[in-house]
mmCIF file of C-alpha atoms and ligand atoms in Angstrom:
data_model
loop_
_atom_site.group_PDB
_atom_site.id
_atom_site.type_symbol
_atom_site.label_atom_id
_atom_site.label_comp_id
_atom_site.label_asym_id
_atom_site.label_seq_id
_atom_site.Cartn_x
_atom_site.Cartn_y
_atom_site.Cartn_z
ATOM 1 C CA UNK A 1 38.720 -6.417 15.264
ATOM 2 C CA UNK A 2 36.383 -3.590 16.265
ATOM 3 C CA UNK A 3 34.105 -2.097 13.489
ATOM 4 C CA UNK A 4 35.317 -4.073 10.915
ATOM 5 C CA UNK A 5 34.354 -7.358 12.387
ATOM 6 C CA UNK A 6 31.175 -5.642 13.153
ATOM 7 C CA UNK A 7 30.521 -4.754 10.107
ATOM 8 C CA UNK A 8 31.020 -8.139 8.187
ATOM 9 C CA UNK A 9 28.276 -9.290 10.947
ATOM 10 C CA UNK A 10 25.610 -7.190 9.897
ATOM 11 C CA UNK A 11 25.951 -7.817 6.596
ATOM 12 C CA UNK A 12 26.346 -11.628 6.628
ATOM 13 C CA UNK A 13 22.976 -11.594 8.297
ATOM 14 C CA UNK A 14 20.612 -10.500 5.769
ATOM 15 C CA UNK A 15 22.786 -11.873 2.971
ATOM 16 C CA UNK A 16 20.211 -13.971 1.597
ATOM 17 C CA UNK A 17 18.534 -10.789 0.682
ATOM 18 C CA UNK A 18 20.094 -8.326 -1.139
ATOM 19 C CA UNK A 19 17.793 -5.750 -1.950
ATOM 20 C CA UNK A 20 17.731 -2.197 -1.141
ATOM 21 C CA UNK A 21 15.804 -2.534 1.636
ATOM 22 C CA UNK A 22 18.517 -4.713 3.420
ATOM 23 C CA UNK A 23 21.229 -2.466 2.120
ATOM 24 C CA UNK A 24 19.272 0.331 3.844
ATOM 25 C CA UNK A 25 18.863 -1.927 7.204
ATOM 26 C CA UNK A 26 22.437 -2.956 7.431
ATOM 27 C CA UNK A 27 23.331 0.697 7.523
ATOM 28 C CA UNK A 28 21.212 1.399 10.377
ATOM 29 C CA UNK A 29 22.157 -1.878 11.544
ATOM 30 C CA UNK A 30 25.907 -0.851 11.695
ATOM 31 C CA UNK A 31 25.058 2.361 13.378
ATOM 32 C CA UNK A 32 23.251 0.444 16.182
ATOM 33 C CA UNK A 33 26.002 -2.184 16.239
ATOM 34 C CA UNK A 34 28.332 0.642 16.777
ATOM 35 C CA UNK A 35 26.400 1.657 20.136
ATOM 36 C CA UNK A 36 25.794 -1.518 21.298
ATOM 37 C CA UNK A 37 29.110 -2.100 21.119
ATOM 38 C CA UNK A 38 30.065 0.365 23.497
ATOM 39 C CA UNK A 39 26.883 -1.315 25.727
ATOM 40 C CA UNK A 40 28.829 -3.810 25.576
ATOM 41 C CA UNK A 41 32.448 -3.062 26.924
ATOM 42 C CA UNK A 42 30.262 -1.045 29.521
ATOM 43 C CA UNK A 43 28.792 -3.936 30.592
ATOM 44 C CA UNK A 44 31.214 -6.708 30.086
ATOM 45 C CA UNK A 45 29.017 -9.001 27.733
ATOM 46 C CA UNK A 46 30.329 -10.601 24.584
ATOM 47 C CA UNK A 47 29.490 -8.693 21.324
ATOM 48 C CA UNK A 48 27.776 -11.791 20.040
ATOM 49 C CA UNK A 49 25.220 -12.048 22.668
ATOM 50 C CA UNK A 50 24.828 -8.211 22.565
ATOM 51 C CA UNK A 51 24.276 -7.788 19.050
ATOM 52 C CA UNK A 52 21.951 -10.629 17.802
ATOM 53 C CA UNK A 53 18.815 -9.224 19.702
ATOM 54 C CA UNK A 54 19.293 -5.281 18.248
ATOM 55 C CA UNK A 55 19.766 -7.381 14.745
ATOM 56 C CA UNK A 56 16.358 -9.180 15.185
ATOM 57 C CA UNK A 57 14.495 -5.967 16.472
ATOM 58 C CA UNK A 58 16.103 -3.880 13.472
ATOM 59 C CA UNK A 59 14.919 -5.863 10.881
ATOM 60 C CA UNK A 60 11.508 -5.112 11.575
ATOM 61 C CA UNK A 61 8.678 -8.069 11.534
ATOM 62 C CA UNK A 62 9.465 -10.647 8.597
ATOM 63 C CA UNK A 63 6.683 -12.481 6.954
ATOM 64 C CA UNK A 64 7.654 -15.875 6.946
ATOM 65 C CA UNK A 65 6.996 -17.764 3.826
ATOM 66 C CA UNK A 66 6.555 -15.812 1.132
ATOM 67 C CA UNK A 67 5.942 -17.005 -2.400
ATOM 68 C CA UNK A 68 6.872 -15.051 -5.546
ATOM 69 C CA UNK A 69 4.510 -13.715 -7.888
ATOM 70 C CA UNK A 70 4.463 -14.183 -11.675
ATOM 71 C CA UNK A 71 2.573 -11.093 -11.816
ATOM 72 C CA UNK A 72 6.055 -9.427 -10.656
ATOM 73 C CA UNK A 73 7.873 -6.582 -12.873
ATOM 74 C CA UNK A 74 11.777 -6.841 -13.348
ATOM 75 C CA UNK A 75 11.829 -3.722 -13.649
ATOM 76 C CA UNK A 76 14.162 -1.900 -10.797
ATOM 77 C CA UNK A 77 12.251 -1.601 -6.929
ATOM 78 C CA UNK A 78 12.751 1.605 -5.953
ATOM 79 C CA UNK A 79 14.194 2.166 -2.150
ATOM 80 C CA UNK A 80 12.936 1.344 0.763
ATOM 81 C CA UNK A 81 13.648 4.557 1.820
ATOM 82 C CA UNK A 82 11.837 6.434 -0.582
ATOM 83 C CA UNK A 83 8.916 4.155 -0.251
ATOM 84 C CA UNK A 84 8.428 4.917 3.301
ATOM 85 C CA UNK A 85 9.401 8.565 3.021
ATOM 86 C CA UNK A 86 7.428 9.856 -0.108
ATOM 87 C CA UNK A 87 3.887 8.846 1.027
ATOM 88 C CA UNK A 88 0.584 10.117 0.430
ATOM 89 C CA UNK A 89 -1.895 9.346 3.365
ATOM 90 C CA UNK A 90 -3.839 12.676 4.417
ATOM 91 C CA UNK A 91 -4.379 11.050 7.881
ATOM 92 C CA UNK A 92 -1.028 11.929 8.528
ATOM 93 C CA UNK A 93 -0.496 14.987 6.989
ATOM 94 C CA UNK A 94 -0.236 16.460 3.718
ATOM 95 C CA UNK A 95 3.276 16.524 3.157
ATOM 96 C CA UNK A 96 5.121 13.850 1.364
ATOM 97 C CA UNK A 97 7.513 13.479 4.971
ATOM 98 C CA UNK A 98 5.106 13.566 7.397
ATOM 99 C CA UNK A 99 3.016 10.263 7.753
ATOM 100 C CA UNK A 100 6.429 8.580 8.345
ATOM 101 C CA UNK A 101 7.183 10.774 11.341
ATOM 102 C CA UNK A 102 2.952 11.117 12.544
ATOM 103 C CA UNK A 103 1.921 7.488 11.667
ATOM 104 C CA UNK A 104 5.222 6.259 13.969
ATOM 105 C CA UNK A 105 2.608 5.185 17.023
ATOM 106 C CA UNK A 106 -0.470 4.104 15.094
ATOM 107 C CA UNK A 107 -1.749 1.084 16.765
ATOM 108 C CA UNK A 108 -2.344 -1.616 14.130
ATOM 109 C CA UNK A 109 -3.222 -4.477 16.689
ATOM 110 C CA UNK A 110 -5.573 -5.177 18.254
ATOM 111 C CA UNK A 111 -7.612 -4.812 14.452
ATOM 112 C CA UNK A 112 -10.938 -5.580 13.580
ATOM 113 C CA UNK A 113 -11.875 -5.592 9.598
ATOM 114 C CA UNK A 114 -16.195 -5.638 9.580
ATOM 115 C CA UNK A 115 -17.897 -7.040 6.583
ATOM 116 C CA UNK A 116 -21.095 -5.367 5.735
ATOM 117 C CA UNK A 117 -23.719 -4.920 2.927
ATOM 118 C CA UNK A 118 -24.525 -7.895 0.500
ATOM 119 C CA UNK A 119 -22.980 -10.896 2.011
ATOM 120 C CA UNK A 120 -24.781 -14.118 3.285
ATOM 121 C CA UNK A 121 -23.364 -13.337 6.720
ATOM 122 C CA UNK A 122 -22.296 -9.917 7.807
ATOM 123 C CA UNK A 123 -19.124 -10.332 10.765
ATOM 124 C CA UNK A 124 -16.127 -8.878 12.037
ATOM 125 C CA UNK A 125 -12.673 -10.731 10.975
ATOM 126 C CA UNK A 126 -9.722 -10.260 13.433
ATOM 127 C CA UNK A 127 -6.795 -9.096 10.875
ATOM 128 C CA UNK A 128 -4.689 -12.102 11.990
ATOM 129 C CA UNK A 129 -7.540 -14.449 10.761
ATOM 130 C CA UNK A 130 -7.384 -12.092 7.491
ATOM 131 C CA UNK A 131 -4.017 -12.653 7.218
ATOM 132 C CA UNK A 132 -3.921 -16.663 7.549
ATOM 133 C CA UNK A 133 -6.878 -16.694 4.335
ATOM 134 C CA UNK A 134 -4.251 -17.357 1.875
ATOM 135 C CA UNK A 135 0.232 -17.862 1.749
ATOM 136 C CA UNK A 136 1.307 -15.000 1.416
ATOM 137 C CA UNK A 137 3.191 -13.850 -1.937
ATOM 138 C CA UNK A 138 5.379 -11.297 -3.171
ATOM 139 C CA UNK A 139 3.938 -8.615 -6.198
ATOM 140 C CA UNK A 140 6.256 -6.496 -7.729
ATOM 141 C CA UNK A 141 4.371 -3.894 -9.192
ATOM 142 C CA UNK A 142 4.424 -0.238 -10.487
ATOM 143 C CA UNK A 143 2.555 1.964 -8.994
ATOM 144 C CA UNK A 144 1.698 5.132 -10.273
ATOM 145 C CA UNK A 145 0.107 8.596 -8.017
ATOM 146 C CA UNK A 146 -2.244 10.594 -10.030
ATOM 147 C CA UNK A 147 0.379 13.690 -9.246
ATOM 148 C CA UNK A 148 2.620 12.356 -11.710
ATOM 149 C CA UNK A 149 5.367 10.425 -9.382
ATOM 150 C CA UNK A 150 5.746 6.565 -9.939
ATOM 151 C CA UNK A 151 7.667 3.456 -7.731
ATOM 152 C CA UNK A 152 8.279 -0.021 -7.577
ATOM 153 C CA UNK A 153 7.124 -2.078 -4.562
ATOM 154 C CA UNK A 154 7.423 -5.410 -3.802
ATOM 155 C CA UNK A 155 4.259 -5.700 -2.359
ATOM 156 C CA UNK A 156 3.112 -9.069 -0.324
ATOM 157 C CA UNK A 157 -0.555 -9.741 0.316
ATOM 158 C CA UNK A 158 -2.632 -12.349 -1.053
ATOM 159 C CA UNK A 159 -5.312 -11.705 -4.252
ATOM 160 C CA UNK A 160 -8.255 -9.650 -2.638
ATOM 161 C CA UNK A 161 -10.587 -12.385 -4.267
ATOM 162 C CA UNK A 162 -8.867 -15.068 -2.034
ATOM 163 C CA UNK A 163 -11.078 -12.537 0.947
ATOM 164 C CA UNK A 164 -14.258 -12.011 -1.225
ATOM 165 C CA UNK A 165 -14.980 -15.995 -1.935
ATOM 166 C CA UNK A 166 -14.511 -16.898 1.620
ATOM 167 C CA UNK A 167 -17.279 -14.026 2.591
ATOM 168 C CA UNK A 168 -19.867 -15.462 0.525
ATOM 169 C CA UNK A 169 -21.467 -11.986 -1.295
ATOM 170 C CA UNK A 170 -24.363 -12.544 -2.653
ATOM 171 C CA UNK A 171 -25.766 -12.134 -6.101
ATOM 172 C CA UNK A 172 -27.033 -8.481 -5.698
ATOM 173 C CA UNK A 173 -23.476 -7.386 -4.761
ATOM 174 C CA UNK A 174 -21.969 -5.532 -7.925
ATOM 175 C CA UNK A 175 -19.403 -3.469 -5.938
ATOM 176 C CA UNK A 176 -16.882 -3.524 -3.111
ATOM 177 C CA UNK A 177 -16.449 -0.509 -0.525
ATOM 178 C CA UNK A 178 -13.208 -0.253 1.341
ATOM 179 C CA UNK A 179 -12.992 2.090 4.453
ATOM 180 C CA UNK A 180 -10.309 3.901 6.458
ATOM 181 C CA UNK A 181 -10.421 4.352 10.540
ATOM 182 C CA UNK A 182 -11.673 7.080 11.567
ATOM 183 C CA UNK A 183 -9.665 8.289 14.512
ATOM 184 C CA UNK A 184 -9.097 11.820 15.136
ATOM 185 C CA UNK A 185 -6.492 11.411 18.035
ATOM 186 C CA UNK A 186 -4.577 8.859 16.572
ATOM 187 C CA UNK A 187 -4.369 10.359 12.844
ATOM 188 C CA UNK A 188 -3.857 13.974 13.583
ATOM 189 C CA UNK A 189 -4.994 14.569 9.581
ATOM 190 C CA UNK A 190 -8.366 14.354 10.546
ATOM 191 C CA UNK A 191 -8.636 17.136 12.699
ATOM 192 C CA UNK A 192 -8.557 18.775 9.210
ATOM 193 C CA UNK A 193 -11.270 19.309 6.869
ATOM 194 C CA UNK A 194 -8.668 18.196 4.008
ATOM 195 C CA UNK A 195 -10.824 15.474 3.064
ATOM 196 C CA UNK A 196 -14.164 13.758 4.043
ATOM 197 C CA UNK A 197 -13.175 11.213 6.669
ATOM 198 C CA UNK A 198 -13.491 8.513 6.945
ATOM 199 C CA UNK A 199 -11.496 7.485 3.290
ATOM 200 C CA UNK A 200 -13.908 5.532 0.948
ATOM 201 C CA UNK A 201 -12.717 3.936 -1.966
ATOM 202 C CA UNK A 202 -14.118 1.122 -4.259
ATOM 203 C CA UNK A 203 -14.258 -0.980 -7.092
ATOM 204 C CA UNK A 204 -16.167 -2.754 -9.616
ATOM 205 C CA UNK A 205 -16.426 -6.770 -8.143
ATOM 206 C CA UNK A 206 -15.082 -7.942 -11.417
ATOM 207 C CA UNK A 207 -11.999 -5.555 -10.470
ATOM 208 C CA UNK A 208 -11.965 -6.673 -6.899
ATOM 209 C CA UNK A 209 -11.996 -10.047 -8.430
ATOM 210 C CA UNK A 210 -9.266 -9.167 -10.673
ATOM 211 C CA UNK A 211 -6.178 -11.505 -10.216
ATOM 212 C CA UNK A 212 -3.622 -8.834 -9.766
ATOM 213 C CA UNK A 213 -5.970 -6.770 -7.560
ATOM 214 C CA UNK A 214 -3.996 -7.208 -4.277
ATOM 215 C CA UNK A 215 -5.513 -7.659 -0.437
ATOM 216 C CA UNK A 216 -1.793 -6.108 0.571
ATOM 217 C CA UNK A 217 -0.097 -6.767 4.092
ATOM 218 C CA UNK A 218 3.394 -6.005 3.871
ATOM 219 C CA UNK A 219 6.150 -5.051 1.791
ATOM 220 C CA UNK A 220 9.847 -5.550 1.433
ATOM 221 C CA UNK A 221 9.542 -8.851 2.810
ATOM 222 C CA UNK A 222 8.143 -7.527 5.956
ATOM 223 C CA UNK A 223 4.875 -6.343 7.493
ATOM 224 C CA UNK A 224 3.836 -3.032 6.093
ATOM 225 C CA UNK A 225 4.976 0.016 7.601
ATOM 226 C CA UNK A 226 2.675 2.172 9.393
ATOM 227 C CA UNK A 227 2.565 5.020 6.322
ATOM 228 C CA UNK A 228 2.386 2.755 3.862
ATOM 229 C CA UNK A 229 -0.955 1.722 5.267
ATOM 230 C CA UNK A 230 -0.738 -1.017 8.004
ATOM 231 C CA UNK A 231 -2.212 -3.477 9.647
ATOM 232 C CA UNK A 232 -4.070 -4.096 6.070
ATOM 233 C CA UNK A 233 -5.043 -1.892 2.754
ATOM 234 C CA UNK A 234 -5.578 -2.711 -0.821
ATOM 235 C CA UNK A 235 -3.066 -2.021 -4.273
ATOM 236 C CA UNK A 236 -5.111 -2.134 -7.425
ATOM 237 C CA UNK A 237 -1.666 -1.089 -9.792
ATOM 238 C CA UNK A 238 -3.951 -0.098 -12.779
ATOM 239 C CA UNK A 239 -5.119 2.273 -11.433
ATOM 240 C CA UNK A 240 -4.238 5.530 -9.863
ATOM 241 C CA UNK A 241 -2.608 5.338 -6.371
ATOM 242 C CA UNK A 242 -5.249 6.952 -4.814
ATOM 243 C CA UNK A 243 -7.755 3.967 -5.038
ATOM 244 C CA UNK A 244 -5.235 2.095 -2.704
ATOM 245 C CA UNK A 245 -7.259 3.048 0.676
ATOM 246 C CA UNK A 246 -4.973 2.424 3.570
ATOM 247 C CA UNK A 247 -5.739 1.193 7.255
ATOM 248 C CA UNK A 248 -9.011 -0.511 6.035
ATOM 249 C CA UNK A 249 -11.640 -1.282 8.727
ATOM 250 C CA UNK A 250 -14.915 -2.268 6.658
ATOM 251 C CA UNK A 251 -14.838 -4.009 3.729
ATOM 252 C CA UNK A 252 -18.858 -3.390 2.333
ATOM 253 C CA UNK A 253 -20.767 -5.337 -0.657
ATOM 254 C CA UNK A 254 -22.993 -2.683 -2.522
ATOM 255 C CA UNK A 255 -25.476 -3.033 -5.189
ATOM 256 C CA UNK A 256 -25.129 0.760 -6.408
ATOM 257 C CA UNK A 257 -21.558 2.261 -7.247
ATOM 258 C CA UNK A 258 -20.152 3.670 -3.959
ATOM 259 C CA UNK A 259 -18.924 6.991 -3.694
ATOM 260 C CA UNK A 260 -14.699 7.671 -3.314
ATOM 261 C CA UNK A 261 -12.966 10.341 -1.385
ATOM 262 C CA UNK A 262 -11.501 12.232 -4.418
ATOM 263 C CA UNK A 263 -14.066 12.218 -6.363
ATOM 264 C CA UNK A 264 -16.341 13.746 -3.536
ATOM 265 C CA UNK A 265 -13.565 16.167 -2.950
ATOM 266 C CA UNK A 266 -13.267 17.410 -6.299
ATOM 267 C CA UNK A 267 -15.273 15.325 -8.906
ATOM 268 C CA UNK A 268 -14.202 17.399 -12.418
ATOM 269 C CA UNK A 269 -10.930 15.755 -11.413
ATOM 270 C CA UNK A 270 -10.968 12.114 -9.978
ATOM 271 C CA UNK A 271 -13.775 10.104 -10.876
ATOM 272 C CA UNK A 272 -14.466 6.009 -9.749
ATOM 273 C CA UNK A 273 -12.437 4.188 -12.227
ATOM 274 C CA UNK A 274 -9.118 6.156 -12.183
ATOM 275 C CA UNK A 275 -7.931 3.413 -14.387
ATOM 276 C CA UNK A 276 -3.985 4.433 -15.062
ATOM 277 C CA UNK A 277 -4.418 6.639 -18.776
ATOM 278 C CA UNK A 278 -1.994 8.677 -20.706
ATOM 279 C CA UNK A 279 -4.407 9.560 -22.894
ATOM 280 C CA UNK A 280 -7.117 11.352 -20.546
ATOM 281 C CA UNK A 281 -5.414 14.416 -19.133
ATOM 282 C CA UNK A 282 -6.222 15.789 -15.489
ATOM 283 C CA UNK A 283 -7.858 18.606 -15.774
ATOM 284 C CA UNK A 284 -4.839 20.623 -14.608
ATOM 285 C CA UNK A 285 -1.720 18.859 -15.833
ATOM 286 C CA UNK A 286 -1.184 16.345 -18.333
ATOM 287 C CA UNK A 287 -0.281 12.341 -17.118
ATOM 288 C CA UNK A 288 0.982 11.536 -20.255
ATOM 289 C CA UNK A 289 4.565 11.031 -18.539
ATOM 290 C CA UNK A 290 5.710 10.104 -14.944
ATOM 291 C CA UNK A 291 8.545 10.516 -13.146
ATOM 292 C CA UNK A 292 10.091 7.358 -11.312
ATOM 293 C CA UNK A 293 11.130 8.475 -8.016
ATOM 294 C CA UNK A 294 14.583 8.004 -7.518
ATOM 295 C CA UNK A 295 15.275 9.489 -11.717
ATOM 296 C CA UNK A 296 15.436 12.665 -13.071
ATOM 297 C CA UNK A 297 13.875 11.756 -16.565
ATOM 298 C CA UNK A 298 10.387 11.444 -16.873
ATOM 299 C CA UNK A 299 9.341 7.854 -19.187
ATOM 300 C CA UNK A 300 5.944 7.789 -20.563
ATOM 301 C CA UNK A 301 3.025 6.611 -18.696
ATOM 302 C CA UNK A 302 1.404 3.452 -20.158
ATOM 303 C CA UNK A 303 -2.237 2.601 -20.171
ATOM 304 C CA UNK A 304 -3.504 0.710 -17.537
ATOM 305 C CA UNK A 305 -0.084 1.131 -15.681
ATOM 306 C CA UNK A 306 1.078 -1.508 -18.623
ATOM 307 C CA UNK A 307 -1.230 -4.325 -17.109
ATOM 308 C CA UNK A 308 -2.973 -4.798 -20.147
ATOM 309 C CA UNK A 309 -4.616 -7.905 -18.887
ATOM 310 C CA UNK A 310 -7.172 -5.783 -17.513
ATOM 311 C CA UNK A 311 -8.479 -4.507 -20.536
ATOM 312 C CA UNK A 312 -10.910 -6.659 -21.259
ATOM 313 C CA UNK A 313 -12.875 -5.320 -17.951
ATOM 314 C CA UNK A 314 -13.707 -1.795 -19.754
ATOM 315 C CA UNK A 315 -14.306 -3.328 -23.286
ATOM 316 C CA UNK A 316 -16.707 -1.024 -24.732
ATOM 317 C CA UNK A 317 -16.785 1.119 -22.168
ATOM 318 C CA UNK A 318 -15.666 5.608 -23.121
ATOM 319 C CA UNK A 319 -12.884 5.569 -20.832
ATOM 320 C CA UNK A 320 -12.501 9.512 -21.242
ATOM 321 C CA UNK A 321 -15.901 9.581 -19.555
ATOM 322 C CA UNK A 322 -15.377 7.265 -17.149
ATOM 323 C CA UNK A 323 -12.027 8.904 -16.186
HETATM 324 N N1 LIG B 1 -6.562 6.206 3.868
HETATM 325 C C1 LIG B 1 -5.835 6.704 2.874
HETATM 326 N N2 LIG B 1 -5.432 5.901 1.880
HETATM 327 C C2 LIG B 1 -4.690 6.413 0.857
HETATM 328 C C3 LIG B 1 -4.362 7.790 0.793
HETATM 329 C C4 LIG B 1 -4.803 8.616 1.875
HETATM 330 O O1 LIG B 1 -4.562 9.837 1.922
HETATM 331 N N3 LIG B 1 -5.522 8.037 2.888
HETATM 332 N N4 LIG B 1 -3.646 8.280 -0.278
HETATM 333 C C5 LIG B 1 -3.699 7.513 -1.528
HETATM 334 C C6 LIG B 1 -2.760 7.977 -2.546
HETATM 335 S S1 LIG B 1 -3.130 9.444 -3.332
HETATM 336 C C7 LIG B 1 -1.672 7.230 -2.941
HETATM 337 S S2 LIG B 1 -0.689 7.701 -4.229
HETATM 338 C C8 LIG B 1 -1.300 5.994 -2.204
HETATM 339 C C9 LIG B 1 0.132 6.088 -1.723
HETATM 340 O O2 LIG B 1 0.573 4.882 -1.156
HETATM 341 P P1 LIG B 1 2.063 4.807 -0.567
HETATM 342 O O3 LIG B 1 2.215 5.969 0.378
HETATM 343 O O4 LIG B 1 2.184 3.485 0.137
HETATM 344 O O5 LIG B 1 2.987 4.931 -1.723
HETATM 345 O O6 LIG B 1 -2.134 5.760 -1.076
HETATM 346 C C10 LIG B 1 -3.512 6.018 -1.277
HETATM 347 N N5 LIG B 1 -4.278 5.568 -0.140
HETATM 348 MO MO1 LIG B 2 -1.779 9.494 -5.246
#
């Protein structure tokens, strides 16, 4: 008996799911198992009843009912782990390891998402309304940082147009804002003058309309975790990661292109579209070839991210000057 029988436990509970995440989970799952355990004895309870609550705490929040996506890659999902420990979100610092550890006690609830600009009624959606809009589904997509590091994510969300039809924008809105909090005490970053703060990104509202453009809640079959942008943020996988704004609180219709972070910040080097391109260079590196965290080759970067079906939104457009 002892660890052995503990063991088989864990892992006959997430069994249904075998994906890295869950191999990842029933590790720490074991570990935790292995102290209850000792609770246990301590305290005279049966393992059973001692280990089923850690088990449901561990495994984070599930999203119940999730569809899958045909818009889903095969290709491999990349670990949990290295999802939530390779993150870009200034907020939290500008390391790659640090929004894990400084985003730990960000408070996504209660949450407030306002709607502003050119819509027939501006108001202020409660993030669990948000989240009820549409089913949620499962997107496996690529996702590519404009540093030259790629990964696979099963995303879930709902497409951001499901949002934009039900807040009625009117006819003179031709682009969609999306902005951070801005919250110096509870994201350290912004005690910094990295960036402008609050972060501003945006799209076209044919790309906001876009089918694969993704109004993104969770991931790994669970809600999203706090450095990966929760309660609510947005994956556009054509483009460069940096258009995904994180922690969104306003959600604005515009008539005139809005301005991004990065492109304020340094605007030789990030412009608006950022559309995913092997063929336009950064101005200090090439991004003809990514690496896949997780691999040591680099594989070649494809245009658009390989969603081709959005190529018919730039038709006739000099995608070297709109970079
Ligand atoms: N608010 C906010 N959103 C952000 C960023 C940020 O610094 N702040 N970084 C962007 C960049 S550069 C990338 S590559 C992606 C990274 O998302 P991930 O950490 O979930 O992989 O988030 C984007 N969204
Ligand atoms: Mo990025």
């Amino acid at each position: 008996m002892g660890f052995s029988m503990l063991i088989k436990k864990s892992a006959d509970i997430r069994s249904s799911e075998i994906t890295p995440k869950s191999i990842y989970l029933n590790r720490r799952t074991f570990l935790a198992a292995a102290g209850m355990a000792g609770a246990a004895g301590l305290l005279g309870a049966s393992l059973r009843e001692t280990i089923a609550p850690s088990m449901t705490a561990l495994a984070g929040n599930k999203i119940d009912g999730i569809k899958k996506s045909p818009l889903s890659t095969t290709e491999t999902i990349t670990p949990y782990k290295d999802v939530t420990h390779y993150n870009n979100y200034y907020e939290f610092g500008t390391s790659k390891d640090e929004p894990a550890e400084l985003a730990k006690n960000f408070r996504t609830r209660p949450w407030k998402v306002k709607i502003e600009g050119q819509v027939e009624k501006k108001q202020e959606l409660d993030i669990d309304t948000i989240l009820k809009m549409a089913p949620p589904e499962e997107r496996i997509y690529r996702h590519r940082c404009v540093e030259g590091w790629s990964i696979v994510v099963p995303w879930v969300g709902f497409s951001l147009s499901e949002l934009i039809k039900r807040v009625n924008p009117t006819s003179k809105a031709k682009f969609v804002e999306f902005t951070t909090l801005l919250d110096k005490q509870q994201m350290p970053g912004q005690q910094r003058d990295v960036l402008e703060w609050p972060y501003v990104e945006g799209l076209r509202m044919d790309e906001a309309m876009h089918p694969l453009a993704l109004l993104c809640f969770g991931m790994y079959g669970e809600e999203l975790p706090n450095q990966d942008g929760a309660p609510l943020r947005i994956v556009v996988p054509w483009k460069y990661g940096f258009k995904c704004a994180k922690a969104i609180v306003r959600i604005r219709f515009t008539e005139k292109q809005p301005m991004n972070t990065w492109n304020i910040s340094a605007p030789q080097e990030y412009g608006f579209y950022a559309n995913v391109n092997p063929n336009v260079d950064h101005p200090r590196w090439s991004q003809a070839k990514e690496r896949r965290l997780g691999e040591f080759t680099k594989r070649p970067t494809l245009m658009f991210n390989g969603y081709d079906q959005v190529a018919s939104l730039y038709s006739g457009m000099d995608l070297k000057k709109n970079f």
